[in-house]
Amino acid sequence: MNERKVFFVGLAMMVLAGVVYASGNREKTPGDVTIQVAYPVAVDAPISDILDRYAREFEAKNPGVTIEPVYAGGYPDIRTMIQTTMDGGGSPPALSVLLATDLFDLANARYIEPITDLIQAMPDGQAYLEDFIPVFLSNSYYMDEIWSLPFQRSAVMLYYNADLLEEAGIEAPSNWAELAEAAQALTVRQNGEVLRWGIEWPSSWPYWLFQPLAMGAGQNIVGEGDAEVFFDHPDVIAAIEYYNSLSDRYQATPRGVQASWGNVVPGFVAGDSAMIVHTSGSLARILSQADFSVGVTGIPGRDGGQFSVPGGGNLYITRGIPEAQRQAAFDFAVFLTEPDRVADFSIATGYIAHRNSAFETPALGEYIRQHPQAGEARQILATAGKELSLQNLGEVRNIFHNYLEAAFNRQMTPAEAMREAQREADAALRDFR
C-alpha cells in the first residue's frame, strides 16, 4: 500500500481554515488523474482516518486515479477555502463536503455545477437516486437539476442518561412539561455550585438545534418554498420563551447562549449533564465512551410527539474543472455512497446511513442489533422537518442567529427579537420572491 504523508500547503489558508492535505507518493503517468477532495473534520469521529482509508481503497480499484484528501476544521472553513481559491483564480478541490443547506448560495455564486448528466449516464441512475432516504436527497435539487449527493448526514437528537432517569423514577420525557421537570429534577447543586446540569442545549450555532423546538411548538422557522421564513410566528416566539424558561424558571440549564458545542459530549459521558441536545453524528463516540445506558429520542413537542431536522453535508463537484477530474470526482462520490461503505461510515461515526439499502447490509444490521440507538436515530427522521435552507441563506441565517442569540441573552424580548429578524429577513429575500 502506498505510503501517505501529511503536509501543509498555503500558510495563509492554513491559518484561515486549518487545512491539512494528505497525499500519496506513487509515480504518475501522463494519463493519470489527481483530484483533491475537501472534508470538514470538526466532528466527534476519526474522519481523516476513515476517509484516508476510503481513498486508498478507491485508488486500488481505479489505477491511474489519485485522491488527495484536504482537511479543514468545519463546513464554513471548507466553503471559505473553495471561495477564496476560486475567486483568486486558483485550482480548488474537485470534490467537497459542504453543508447540504448551502446549495442555493453555492449554485447562485457558480462555485458548483449540477451532476444530473452524470447520474443519467449511469446504467442504474434512477434506482440509485431512489435508494437515498428522501429527506436527505431533498436538499440536492434546484432548478430541475441534481447538484449534490448525500454523504455525512445527521439529525438533531435528545440524548439522555437512562440510568439517571431510572434511578429518579422518571420516564423519558415526551412533552415540554416533562422535559423541563425531568431536567429540573436531575440538576444537582452543592453549596450553590452546579455539579450536574439537567440538560445542556448548545446555542452558539443556534438555528439547527432550535428548529425542532419551534416545530414542536407548531411552526417551523422556514417554509416549503425557497424564500419564506416564519421567524415572528407566535409559536416560534413561544419556543424561545420555553428555552429561556429552562434556565430562568427551572434552573436546569446554563443561562443565555450556550457556546458549548464541543464540550457537551465529553461532559455528558463524564456525567456533567443528564441530557443533551446534539447531532446524531456524536452517537458513535457517546456509545463507545459512556459507562451508562444511553437513550435517544427526537426533541419532545409542546403537547407531545417528537421532532427533528436533518443536517450535515453533501458531496459537491466544483464548477469549471477539467472533464477527467469531474468524472473522477463523481466516480469517487458514487464509491463513497455505495451501501457497504455507507454502512461502514455510519457505524464508525454515528452519522445516519443515507441509503435504504445500507440498512440491509449485515454489518449495519448487526450493529443496530447491538446498539438499537442507531436504529432509533433512523426512526427520528420519520418526523423530521425541513432544515433552514433557502435563497440568500448566509445572510438570512446570520440575521436569525443574531436576533435569536439576543433573545437567549435577554438583550431583547423574544417577540422584539423575532419581529426584527422577520423584517430584516424579508428584506434579504425580497429579490427572490
PDB file of C-alpha atoms in Angstrom, residues 123-414:
ATOM      1  CA  PRO A 123     -26.871   2.272 -16.056  1.00  0.00           C
ATOM      2  CA  ASP A 124     -28.958   2.327 -12.866  1.00  0.00           C
ATOM      3  CA  GLY A 125     -29.111   6.058 -12.218  1.00  0.00           C
ATOM      4  CA  GLN A 126     -32.796   6.279 -11.342  1.00  0.00           C
ATOM      5  CA  ALA A 127     -32.657   3.284  -8.998  1.00  0.00           C
ATOM      6  CA  TYR A 128     -29.538   4.767  -7.426  1.00  0.00           C
ATOM      7  CA  LEU A 129     -31.364   8.013  -6.622  1.00  0.00           C
ATOM      8  CA  GLU A 130     -34.484   6.258  -5.357  1.00  0.00           C
ATOM      9  CA  ASP A 131     -32.416   4.357  -2.791  1.00  0.00           C
ATOM     10  CA  PHE A 132     -31.455   7.555  -0.942  1.00  0.00           C
ATOM     11  CA  ILE A 133     -33.579   8.454   2.080  1.00  0.00           C
ATOM     12  CA  PRO A 134     -35.892  11.185   0.672  1.00  0.00           C
ATOM     13  CA  VAL A 135     -35.413  13.735   3.467  1.00  0.00           C
ATOM     14  CA  PHE A 136     -31.669  13.676   2.762  1.00  0.00           C
ATOM     15  CA  LEU A 137     -31.906  13.789  -1.040  1.00  0.00           C
ATOM     16  CA  SER A 138     -34.370  16.692  -0.977  1.00  0.00           C
ATOM     17  CA  ASN A 139     -31.502  19.154  -0.450  1.00  0.00           C
ATOM     18  CA  SER A 140     -29.933  18.092  -3.754  1.00  0.00           C
ATOM     19  CA  TYR A 141     -32.478  19.602  -6.183  1.00  0.00           C
ATOM     20  CA  TYR A 142     -32.515  23.117  -7.617  1.00  0.00           C
ATOM     21  CA  MET A 143     -33.696  24.493 -10.981  1.00  0.00           C
ATOM     22  CA  ASP A 144     -34.664  20.993 -12.176  1.00  0.00           C
ATOM     23  CA  GLU A 145     -31.123  19.749 -11.669  1.00  0.00           C
ATOM     24  CA  ILE A 146     -29.349  17.496  -9.167  1.00  0.00           C
ATOM     25  CA  TRP A 147     -26.372  19.270  -7.607  1.00  0.00           C
ATOM     26  CA  SER A 148     -25.104  17.023  -4.834  1.00  0.00           C
ATOM     27  CA  LEU A 149     -25.186  13.589  -3.242  1.00  0.00           C
ATOM     28  CA  PRO A 150     -25.920  12.982   0.458  1.00  0.00           C
ATOM     29  CA  PHE A 151     -22.877  11.927   2.430  1.00  0.00           C
ATOM     30  CA  GLN A 152     -22.413  12.628   6.130  1.00  0.00           C
ATOM     31  CA  ARG A 153     -25.969  13.291   7.183  1.00  0.00           C
ATOM     32  CA  SER A 154     -27.358  13.637  10.645  1.00  0.00           C
ATOM     33  CA  ALA A 155     -30.350  14.660  12.693  1.00  0.00           C
ATOM     34  CA  VAL A 156     -30.935  16.598  15.909  1.00  0.00           C
ATOM     35  CA  MET A 157     -31.475  14.255  18.849  1.00  0.00           C
ATOM     36  CA  LEU A 158     -32.015  14.337  22.590  1.00  0.00           C
ATOM     37  CA  TYR A 159     -29.533  12.085  24.392  1.00  0.00           C
ATOM     38  CA  TYR A 160     -30.299  11.106  27.962  1.00  0.00           C
ATOM     39  CA  ASN A 161     -28.593   9.140  30.707  1.00  0.00           C
ATOM     40  CA  ALA A 162     -31.150   6.369  31.050  1.00  0.00           C
ATOM     41  CA  ASP A 163     -29.623   5.149  34.305  1.00  0.00           C
ATOM     42  CA  LEU A 164     -30.119   8.528  35.975  1.00  0.00           C
ATOM     43  CA  LEU A 165     -33.715   8.727  34.806  1.00  0.00           C
ATOM     44  CA  GLU A 166     -34.429   5.237  36.068  1.00  0.00           C
ATOM     45  CA  GLU A 167     -32.838   5.968  39.456  1.00  0.00           C
ATOM     46  CA  ALA A 168     -35.029   9.068  39.776  1.00  0.00           C
ATOM     47  CA  GLY A 169     -38.149   7.191  38.676  1.00  0.00           C
ATOM     48  CA  ILE A 170     -38.528   9.427  35.622  1.00  0.00           C
ATOM     49  CA  GLU A 171     -39.771   8.237  32.233  1.00  0.00           C
ATOM     50  CA  ALA A 172     -38.153   9.544  29.067  1.00  0.00           C
ATOM     51  CA  PRO A 173     -39.788  12.957  28.540  1.00  0.00           C
ATOM     52  CA  SER A 174     -42.481  13.134  25.867  1.00  0.00           C
ATOM     53  CA  ASN A 175     -43.534  16.808  26.022  1.00  0.00           C
ATOM     54  CA  TRP A 176     -42.216  20.194  27.121  1.00  0.00           C
ATOM     55  CA  ALA A 177     -43.501  19.968  30.680  1.00  0.00           C
ATOM     56  CA  GLU A 178     -41.986  16.536  31.230  1.00  0.00           C
ATOM     57  CA  LEU A 179     -38.673  17.618  29.699  1.00  0.00           C
ATOM     58  CA  ALA A 180     -38.440  20.695  31.929  1.00  0.00           C
ATOM     59  CA  GLU A 181     -39.451  18.803  35.056  1.00  0.00           C
ATOM     60  CA  ALA A 182     -37.004  15.985  34.343  1.00  0.00           C
ATOM     61  CA  ALA A 183     -34.193  18.467  33.716  1.00  0.00           C
ATOM     62  CA  GLN A 184     -35.020  20.270  36.943  1.00  0.00           C
ATOM     63  CA  ALA A 185     -35.105  17.037  38.966  1.00  0.00           C
ATOM     64  CA  LEU A 186     -31.813  15.810  37.523  1.00  0.00           C
ATOM     65  CA  THR A 187     -29.894  19.051  38.147  1.00  0.00           C
ATOM     66  CA  VAL A 188     -27.530  18.715  41.113  1.00  0.00           C
ATOM     67  CA  ARG A 189     -26.152  21.645  43.126  1.00  0.00           C
ATOM     68  CA  GLN A 190     -23.903  21.763  46.142  1.00  0.00           C
ATOM     69  CA  ASN A 191     -23.262  24.958  48.067  1.00  0.00           C
ATOM     70  CA  GLY A 192     -24.644  26.939  45.165  1.00  0.00           C
ATOM     71  CA  GLU A 193     -22.360  25.262  42.608  1.00  0.00           C
ATOM     72  CA  VAL A 194     -23.774  23.183  39.781  1.00  0.00           C
ATOM     73  CA  LEU A 195     -22.361  19.664  39.833  1.00  0.00           C
ATOM     74  CA  ARG A 196     -24.644  18.364  37.096  1.00  0.00           C
ATOM     75  CA  TRP A 197     -26.948  20.146  34.695  1.00  0.00           C
ATOM     76  CA  GLY A 198     -30.280  18.547  33.947  1.00  0.00           C
ATOM     77  CA  ILE A 199     -29.913  19.440  30.273  1.00  0.00           C
ATOM     78  CA  GLU A 200     -27.437  21.254  28.049  1.00  0.00           C
ATOM     79  CA  TRP A 201     -28.642  22.680  24.750  1.00  0.00           C
ATOM     80  CA  PRO A 202     -25.825  24.301  22.719  1.00  0.00           C
ATOM     81  CA  SER A 203     -26.867  27.534  21.050  1.00  0.00           C
ATOM     82  CA  SER A 204     -23.730  29.121  19.608  1.00  0.00           C
ATOM     83  CA  TRP A 205     -24.812  27.865  16.134  1.00  0.00           C
ATOM     84  CA  PRO A 206     -28.411  28.174  17.185  1.00  0.00           C
ATOM     85  CA  TYR A 207     -30.797  27.724  14.266  1.00  0.00           C
ATOM     86  CA  TRP A 208     -30.280  23.971  13.811  1.00  0.00           C
ATOM     87  CA  LEU A 209     -30.784  22.806  17.383  1.00  0.00           C
ATOM     88  CA  PHE A 210     -33.585  25.340  17.837  1.00  0.00           C
ATOM     89  CA  GLN A 211     -35.638  24.287  14.814  1.00  0.00           C
ATOM     90  CA  PRO A 212     -37.128  21.101  16.352  1.00  0.00           C
ATOM     91  CA  LEU A 213     -38.217  23.164  19.352  1.00  0.00           C
ATOM     92  CA  ALA A 214     -40.101  25.579  17.085  1.00  0.00           C
ATOM     93  CA  MET A 215     -41.605  22.689  15.146  1.00  0.00           C
ATOM     94  CA  GLY A 216     -42.729  21.112  18.402  1.00  0.00           C
ATOM     95  CA  ALA A 217     -44.478  24.368  19.275  1.00  0.00           C
ATOM     96  CA  GLY A 218     -46.352  24.203  15.983  1.00  0.00           C
ATOM     97  CA  GLN A 219     -44.339  26.183  13.414  1.00  0.00           C
ATOM     98  CA  ASN A 220     -41.073  25.550  11.590  1.00  0.00           C
ATOM     99  CA  ILE A 221     -38.977  28.679  11.039  1.00  0.00           C
ATOM    100  CA  VAL A 222     -38.755  28.011   7.278  1.00  0.00           C
ATOM    101  CA  GLY A 223     -41.471  27.469   4.677  1.00  0.00           C
ATOM    102  CA  GLU A 224     -41.673  24.934   1.886  1.00  0.00           C
ATOM    103  CA  GLY A 225     -40.592  27.489  -0.710  1.00  0.00           C
ATOM    104  CA  ASP A 226     -37.050  28.794  -1.092  1.00  0.00           C
ATOM    105  CA  ALA A 227     -37.737  32.353   0.119  1.00  0.00           C
ATOM    106  CA  GLU A 228     -40.174  32.023   3.025  1.00  0.00           C
ATOM    107  CA  VAL A 229     -39.490  32.250   6.762  1.00  0.00           C
ATOM    108  CA  PHE A 230     -41.710  32.469   9.837  1.00  0.00           C
ATOM    109  CA  PHE A 231     -39.414  33.982  12.420  1.00  0.00           C
ATOM    110  CA  ASP A 232     -42.087  36.142  14.063  1.00  0.00           C
ATOM    111  CA  HIS A 233     -44.763  33.456  14.287  1.00  0.00           C
ATOM    112  CA  PRO A 234     -46.254  33.185  17.818  1.00  0.00           C
ATOM    113  CA  ASP A 235     -45.233  29.517  18.050  1.00  0.00           C
ATOM    114  CA  VAL A 236     -41.599  30.364  17.254  1.00  0.00           C
ATOM    115  CA  ILE A 237     -41.672  33.039  19.948  1.00  0.00           C
ATOM    116  CA  ALA A 238     -43.192  30.512  22.358  1.00  0.00           C
ATOM    117  CA  ALA A 239     -40.309  28.113  21.641  1.00  0.00           C
ATOM    118  CA  ILE A 240     -37.764  30.801  22.583  1.00  0.00           C
ATOM    119  CA  GLU A 241     -39.675  31.536  25.761  1.00  0.00           C
ATOM    120  CA  TYR A 242     -39.639  27.850  26.646  1.00  0.00           C
ATOM    121  CA  TYR A 243     -35.888  27.584  26.011  1.00  0.00           C
ATOM    122  CA  ASN A 244     -35.278  30.551  28.299  1.00  0.00           C
ATOM    123  CA  SER A 245     -37.563  29.089  30.952  1.00  0.00           C
ATOM    124  CA  LEU A 246     -35.276  26.058  31.297  1.00  0.00           C
ATOM    125  CA  SER A 247     -32.720  28.357  32.914  1.00  0.00           C
ATOM    126  CA  ASP A 248     -34.950  31.085  34.419  1.00  0.00           C
ATOM    127  CA  ARG A 249     -37.810  29.087  35.885  1.00  0.00           C
ATOM    128  CA  TYR A 250     -36.397  25.574  36.156  1.00  0.00           C
ATOM    129  CA  GLN A 251     -32.699  26.495  36.646  1.00  0.00           C
ATOM    130  CA  ALA A 252     -31.834  23.297  34.821  1.00  0.00           C
ATOM    131  CA  THR A 253     -29.510  24.583  32.098  1.00  0.00           C
ATOM    132  CA  PRO A 254     -26.931  27.371  31.730  1.00  0.00           C
ATOM    133  CA  ARG A 255     -28.416  30.812  31.137  1.00  0.00           C
ATOM    134  CA  GLY A 256     -28.065  32.619  27.830  1.00  0.00           C
ATOM    135  CA  VAL A 257     -26.226  31.444  24.721  1.00  0.00           C
ATOM    136  CA  GLN A 258     -24.552  28.105  25.405  1.00  0.00           C
ATOM    137  CA  ALA A 259     -21.305  28.234  23.412  1.00  0.00           C
ATOM    138  CA  SER A 260     -20.603  24.629  24.296  1.00  0.00           C
ATOM    139  CA  TRP A 261     -20.940  22.528  21.136  1.00  0.00           C
ATOM    140  CA  GLY A 262     -17.565  20.825  21.504  1.00  0.00           C
ATOM    141  CA  ASN A 263     -17.792  20.375  25.261  1.00  0.00           C
ATOM    142  CA  VAL A 264     -21.218  18.894  25.880  1.00  0.00           C
ATOM    143  CA  VAL A 265     -20.467  15.422  24.501  1.00  0.00           C
ATOM    144  CA  PRO A 266     -17.416  14.770  26.711  1.00  0.00           C
ATOM    145  CA  GLY A 267     -19.305  16.423  29.576  1.00  0.00           C
ATOM    146  CA  PHE A 268     -22.297  14.160  29.032  1.00  0.00           C
ATOM    147  CA  VAL A 269     -20.260  10.945  29.046  1.00  0.00           C
ATOM    148  CA  ALA A 270     -18.418  12.220  32.151  1.00  0.00           C
ATOM    149  CA  GLY A 271     -21.697  12.791  33.991  1.00  0.00           C
ATOM    150  CA  ASP A 272     -21.671  16.599  33.920  1.00  0.00           C
ATOM    151  CA  SER A 273     -25.161  16.647  32.397  1.00  0.00           C
ATOM    152  CA  ALA A 274     -28.090  14.252  32.454  1.00  0.00           C
ATOM    153  CA  MET A 275     -29.397  15.148  28.985  1.00  0.00           C
ATOM    154  CA  ILE A 276     -28.007  16.961  25.959  1.00  0.00           C
ATOM    155  CA  VAL A 277     -29.331  18.084  22.584  1.00  0.00           C
ATOM    156  CA  HIS A 278     -26.786  17.315  19.879  1.00  0.00           C
ATOM    157  CA  THR A 279     -26.220  15.751  16.485  1.00  0.00           C
ATOM    158  CA  SER A 280     -26.653  12.071  15.718  1.00  0.00           C
ATOM    159  CA  GLY A 281     -23.096  12.380  14.382  1.00  0.00           C
ATOM    160  CA  SER A 282     -21.937  12.128  18.006  1.00  0.00           C
ATOM    161  CA  LEU A 283     -23.705   8.820  18.608  1.00  0.00           C
ATOM    162  CA  ALA A 284     -20.745   6.504  17.997  1.00  0.00           C
ATOM    163  CA  ARG A 285     -18.491   8.453  20.342  1.00  0.00           C
ATOM    164  CA  ILE A 286     -21.111   8.605  23.072  1.00  0.00           C
ATOM    165  CA  LEU A 287     -21.892   4.880  22.880  1.00  0.00           C
ATOM    166  CA  SER A 288     -18.209   3.946  22.924  1.00  0.00           C
ATOM    167  CA  GLN A 289     -17.321   6.165  25.894  1.00  0.00           C
ATOM    168  CA  ALA A 290     -20.380   6.251  28.160  1.00  0.00           C
ATOM    169  CA  ASP A 291     -20.375   3.853  31.121  1.00  0.00           C
ATOM    170  CA  PHE A 292     -24.154   4.150  31.450  1.00  0.00           C
ATOM    171  CA  SER A 293     -27.191   3.262  29.367  1.00  0.00           C
ATOM    172  CA  VAL A 294     -27.804   5.905  26.701  1.00  0.00           C
ATOM    173  CA  GLY A 295     -31.287   6.768  25.481  1.00  0.00           C
ATOM    174  CA  VAL A 296     -32.079   8.784  22.376  1.00  0.00           C
ATOM    175  CA  THR A 297     -35.220  10.407  21.068  1.00  0.00           C
ATOM    176  CA  GLY A 298     -36.346  13.337  18.993  1.00  0.00           C
ATOM    177  CA  ILE A 299     -36.993  16.675  20.691  1.00  0.00           C
ATOM    178  CA  PRO A 300     -40.293  16.445  22.619  1.00  0.00           C
ATOM    179  CA  GLY A 301     -43.066  18.731  21.363  1.00  0.00           C
ATOM    180  CA  ARG A 302     -45.073  21.133  23.462  1.00  0.00           C
ATOM    181  CA  ASP A 303     -48.046  18.771  23.576  1.00  0.00           C
ATOM    182  CA  GLY A 304     -46.287  15.532  22.698  1.00  0.00           C
ATOM    183  CA  GLY A 305     -44.656  13.899  19.723  1.00  0.00           C
ATOM    184  CA  GLN A 306     -41.006  14.141  18.809  1.00  0.00           C
ATOM    185  CA  PHE A 307     -39.371  16.474  16.319  1.00  0.00           C
ATOM    186  CA  SER A 308     -36.094  16.821  14.487  1.00  0.00           C
ATOM    187  CA  VAL A 309     -34.471  18.273  11.397  1.00  0.00           C
ATOM    188  CA  PRO A 310     -31.834  16.693   9.156  1.00  0.00           C
ATOM    189  CA  GLY A 311     -28.393  18.196   8.911  1.00  0.00           C
ATOM    190  CA  GLY A 312     -24.893  17.521   7.738  1.00  0.00           C
ATOM    191  CA  GLY A 313     -23.049  17.666   4.456  1.00  0.00           C
ATOM    192  CA  ASN A 314     -23.399  16.594   0.841  1.00  0.00           C
ATOM    193  CA  LEU A 315     -20.819  15.910  -1.868  1.00  0.00           C
ATOM    194  CA  TYR A 316     -20.488  18.738  -4.408  1.00  0.00           C
ATOM    195  CA  ILE A 317     -18.428  18.912  -7.605  1.00  0.00           C
ATOM    196  CA  THR A 318     -16.612  22.190  -8.235  1.00  0.00           C
ATOM    197  CA  ARG A 319     -17.560  24.196 -11.297  1.00  0.00           C
ATOM    198  CA  GLY A 320     -15.174  24.518 -14.241  1.00  0.00           C
ATOM    199  CA  ILE A 321     -12.751  21.689 -13.512  1.00  0.00           C
ATOM    200  CA  PRO A 322     -11.364  19.527 -16.379  1.00  0.00           C
ATOM    201  CA  GLU A 323     -13.738  16.808 -17.539  1.00  0.00           C
ATOM    202  CA  ALA A 324     -11.384  13.998 -16.462  1.00  0.00           C
ATOM    203  CA  GLN A 325     -11.320  15.394 -12.936  1.00  0.00           C
ATOM    204  CA  ARG A 326     -15.083  15.901 -12.963  1.00  0.00           C
ATOM    205  CA  GLN A 327     -15.670  12.253 -13.888  1.00  0.00           C
ATOM    206  CA  ALA A 328     -13.143  11.042 -11.315  1.00  0.00           C
ATOM    207  CA  ALA A 329     -14.762  13.202  -8.644  1.00  0.00           C
ATOM    208  CA  PHE A 330     -18.190  11.811  -9.478  1.00  0.00           C
ATOM    209  CA  ASP A 331     -16.886   8.238  -9.510  1.00  0.00           C
ATOM    210  CA  PHE A 332     -15.386   8.752  -6.060  1.00  0.00           C
ATOM    211  CA  ALA A 333     -18.636  10.290  -4.803  1.00  0.00           C
ATOM    212  CA  VAL A 334     -20.564   7.236  -6.028  1.00  0.00           C
ATOM    213  CA  PHE A 335     -17.934   4.997  -4.415  1.00  0.00           C
ATOM    214  CA  LEU A 336     -18.449   6.778  -1.086  1.00  0.00           C
ATOM    215  CA  THR A 337     -22.208   6.248  -1.330  1.00  0.00           C
ATOM    216  CA  GLU A 338     -22.131   2.512  -2.036  1.00  0.00           C
ATOM    217  CA  PRO A 339     -24.286   0.663   0.550  1.00  0.00           C
ATOM    218  CA  ASP A 340     -21.487  -1.239   2.307  1.00  0.00           C
ATOM    219  CA  ARG A 341     -19.412   1.923   2.623  1.00  0.00           C
ATOM    220  CA  VAL A 342     -22.399   3.950   3.808  1.00  0.00           C
ATOM    221  CA  ALA A 343     -22.980   1.319   6.475  1.00  0.00           C
ATOM    222  CA  ASP A 344     -19.316   1.334   7.483  1.00  0.00           C
ATOM    223  CA  PHE A 345     -19.271   5.129   7.732  1.00  0.00           C
ATOM    224  CA  SER A 346     -22.444   5.151   9.822  1.00  0.00           C
ATOM    225  CA  ILE A 347     -21.047   2.576  12.244  1.00  0.00           C
ATOM    226  CA  ALA A 348     -17.741   4.417  12.603  1.00  0.00           C
ATOM    227  CA  THR A 349     -19.167   7.903  13.041  1.00  0.00           C
ATOM    228  CA  GLY A 350     -22.798   7.816  14.135  1.00  0.00           C
ATOM    229  CA  TYR A 351     -23.964   9.658  11.028  1.00  0.00           C
ATOM    230  CA  ILE A 352     -27.235   8.191   9.815  1.00  0.00           C
ATOM    231  CA  ALA A 353     -26.910   5.922   6.804  1.00  0.00           C
ATOM    232  CA  HIS A 354     -28.401   7.868   3.913  1.00  0.00           C
ATOM    233  CA  ARG A 355     -29.306   4.934   1.659  1.00  0.00           C
ATOM    234  CA  ASN A 356     -32.071   2.460   2.467  1.00  0.00           C
ATOM    235  CA  SER A 357     -30.013  -0.461   1.171  1.00  0.00           C
ATOM    236  CA  ALA A 358     -27.286   0.298   3.711  1.00  0.00           C
ATOM    237  CA  PHE A 359     -29.677  -0.809   6.457  1.00  0.00           C
ATOM    238  CA  GLU A 360     -29.931  -4.180   4.756  1.00  0.00           C
ATOM    239  CA  THR A 361     -26.202  -4.863   4.960  1.00  0.00           C
ATOM    240  CA  PRO A 362     -25.120  -7.492   7.504  1.00  0.00           C
ATOM    241  CA  ALA A 363     -22.692  -5.077   9.173  1.00  0.00           C
ATOM    242  CA  LEU A 364     -25.220  -2.336   9.896  1.00  0.00           C
ATOM    243  CA  GLY A 365     -27.917  -4.852  10.784  1.00  0.00           C
ATOM    244  CA  GLU A 366     -25.670  -6.415  13.414  1.00  0.00           C
ATOM    245  CA  TYR A 367     -24.577  -3.011  14.709  1.00  0.00           C
ATOM    246  CA  ILE A 368     -28.191  -1.902  15.183  1.00  0.00           C
ATOM    247  CA  ARG A 369     -28.939  -5.179  16.949  1.00  0.00           C
ATOM    248  CA  GLN A 370     -26.150  -4.422  19.410  1.00  0.00           C
ATOM    249  CA  HIS A 371     -26.811  -0.670  19.510  1.00  0.00           C
ATOM    250  CA  PRO A 372     -30.539  -0.084  18.955  1.00  0.00           C
ATOM    251  CA  GLN A 373     -29.991   3.672  19.371  1.00  0.00           C
ATOM    252  CA  ALA A 374     -28.662   3.696  15.800  1.00  0.00           C
ATOM    253  CA  GLY A 375     -31.969   2.301  14.562  1.00  0.00           C
ATOM    254  CA  GLU A 376     -33.873   4.809  16.682  1.00  0.00           C
ATOM    255  CA  ALA A 377     -31.902   7.605  15.048  1.00  0.00           C
ATOM    256  CA  ARG A 378     -33.271   6.467  11.692  1.00  0.00           C
ATOM    257  CA  GLN A 379     -36.811   6.432  13.076  1.00  0.00           C
ATOM    258  CA  ILE A 380     -36.418  10.018  14.275  1.00  0.00           C
ATOM    259  CA  LEU A 381     -36.173  11.027  10.625  1.00  0.00           C
ATOM    260  CA  ALA A 382     -39.793   9.978  10.137  1.00  0.00           C
ATOM    261  CA  THR A 383     -40.912  13.188  11.859  1.00  0.00           C
ATOM    262  CA  ALA A 384     -38.049  15.385  10.660  1.00  0.00           C
ATOM    263  CA  GLY A 385     -38.993  18.720   9.121  1.00  0.00           C
ATOM    264  CA  LYS A 386     -37.199  20.894   6.617  1.00  0.00           C
ATOM    265  CA  GLU A 387     -33.874  22.331   7.726  1.00  0.00           C
ATOM    266  CA  LEU A 388     -33.322  26.066   7.209  1.00  0.00           C
ATOM    267  CA  SER A 389     -32.461  26.054   3.502  1.00  0.00           C
ATOM    268  CA  LEU A 390     -33.388  28.927   1.235  1.00  0.00           C
ATOM    269  CA  GLN A 391     -32.091  31.631  -1.061  1.00  0.00           C
ATOM    270  CA  ASN A 392     -29.516  34.037   0.339  1.00  0.00           C
ATOM    271  CA  LEU A 393     -29.053  31.597   3.185  1.00  0.00           C
ATOM    272  CA  GLY A 394     -25.835  33.066   4.538  1.00  0.00           C
ATOM    273  CA  GLU A 395     -27.375  36.473   5.181  1.00  0.00           C
ATOM    274  CA  VAL A 396     -30.746  35.187   6.403  1.00  0.00           C
ATOM    275  CA  ARG A 397     -29.134  32.661   8.708  1.00  0.00           C
ATOM    276  CA  ASN A 398     -26.909  35.339  10.228  1.00  0.00           C
ATOM    277  CA  ILE A 399     -29.926  37.566  10.780  1.00  0.00           C
ATOM    278  CA  PHE A 400     -31.764  34.809  12.593  1.00  0.00           C
ATOM    279  CA  HIS A 401     -28.700  33.844  14.623  1.00  0.00           C
ATOM    280  CA  ASN A 402     -28.067  37.405  15.765  1.00  0.00           C
ATOM    281  CA  TYR A 403     -31.603  38.005  16.971  1.00  0.00           C
ATOM    282  CA  LEU A 404     -32.084  34.533  18.429  1.00  0.00           C
ATOM    283  CA  GLU A 405     -28.924  34.989  20.464  1.00  0.00           C
ATOM    284  CA  ALA A 406     -30.131  38.428  21.562  1.00  0.00           C
ATOM    285  CA  ALA A 407     -33.314  36.761  22.843  1.00  0.00           C
ATOM    286  CA  PHE A 408     -31.360  33.982  24.562  1.00  0.00           C
ATOM    287  CA  ASN A 409     -29.117  36.564  26.241  1.00  0.00           C
ATOM    288  CA  ARG A 410     -32.176  38.611  27.322  1.00  0.00           C
ATOM    289  CA  GLN A 411     -30.936  41.635  25.375  1.00  0.00           C
ATOM    290  CA  MET A 412     -34.319  41.703  23.639  1.00  0.00           C
ATOM    291  CA  THR A 413     -37.617  40.024  24.389  1.00  0.00           C
ATOM    292  CA  PRO A 414     -38.344  37.016  22.152  1.00  0.00           C
TER     293      PRO A 414
END
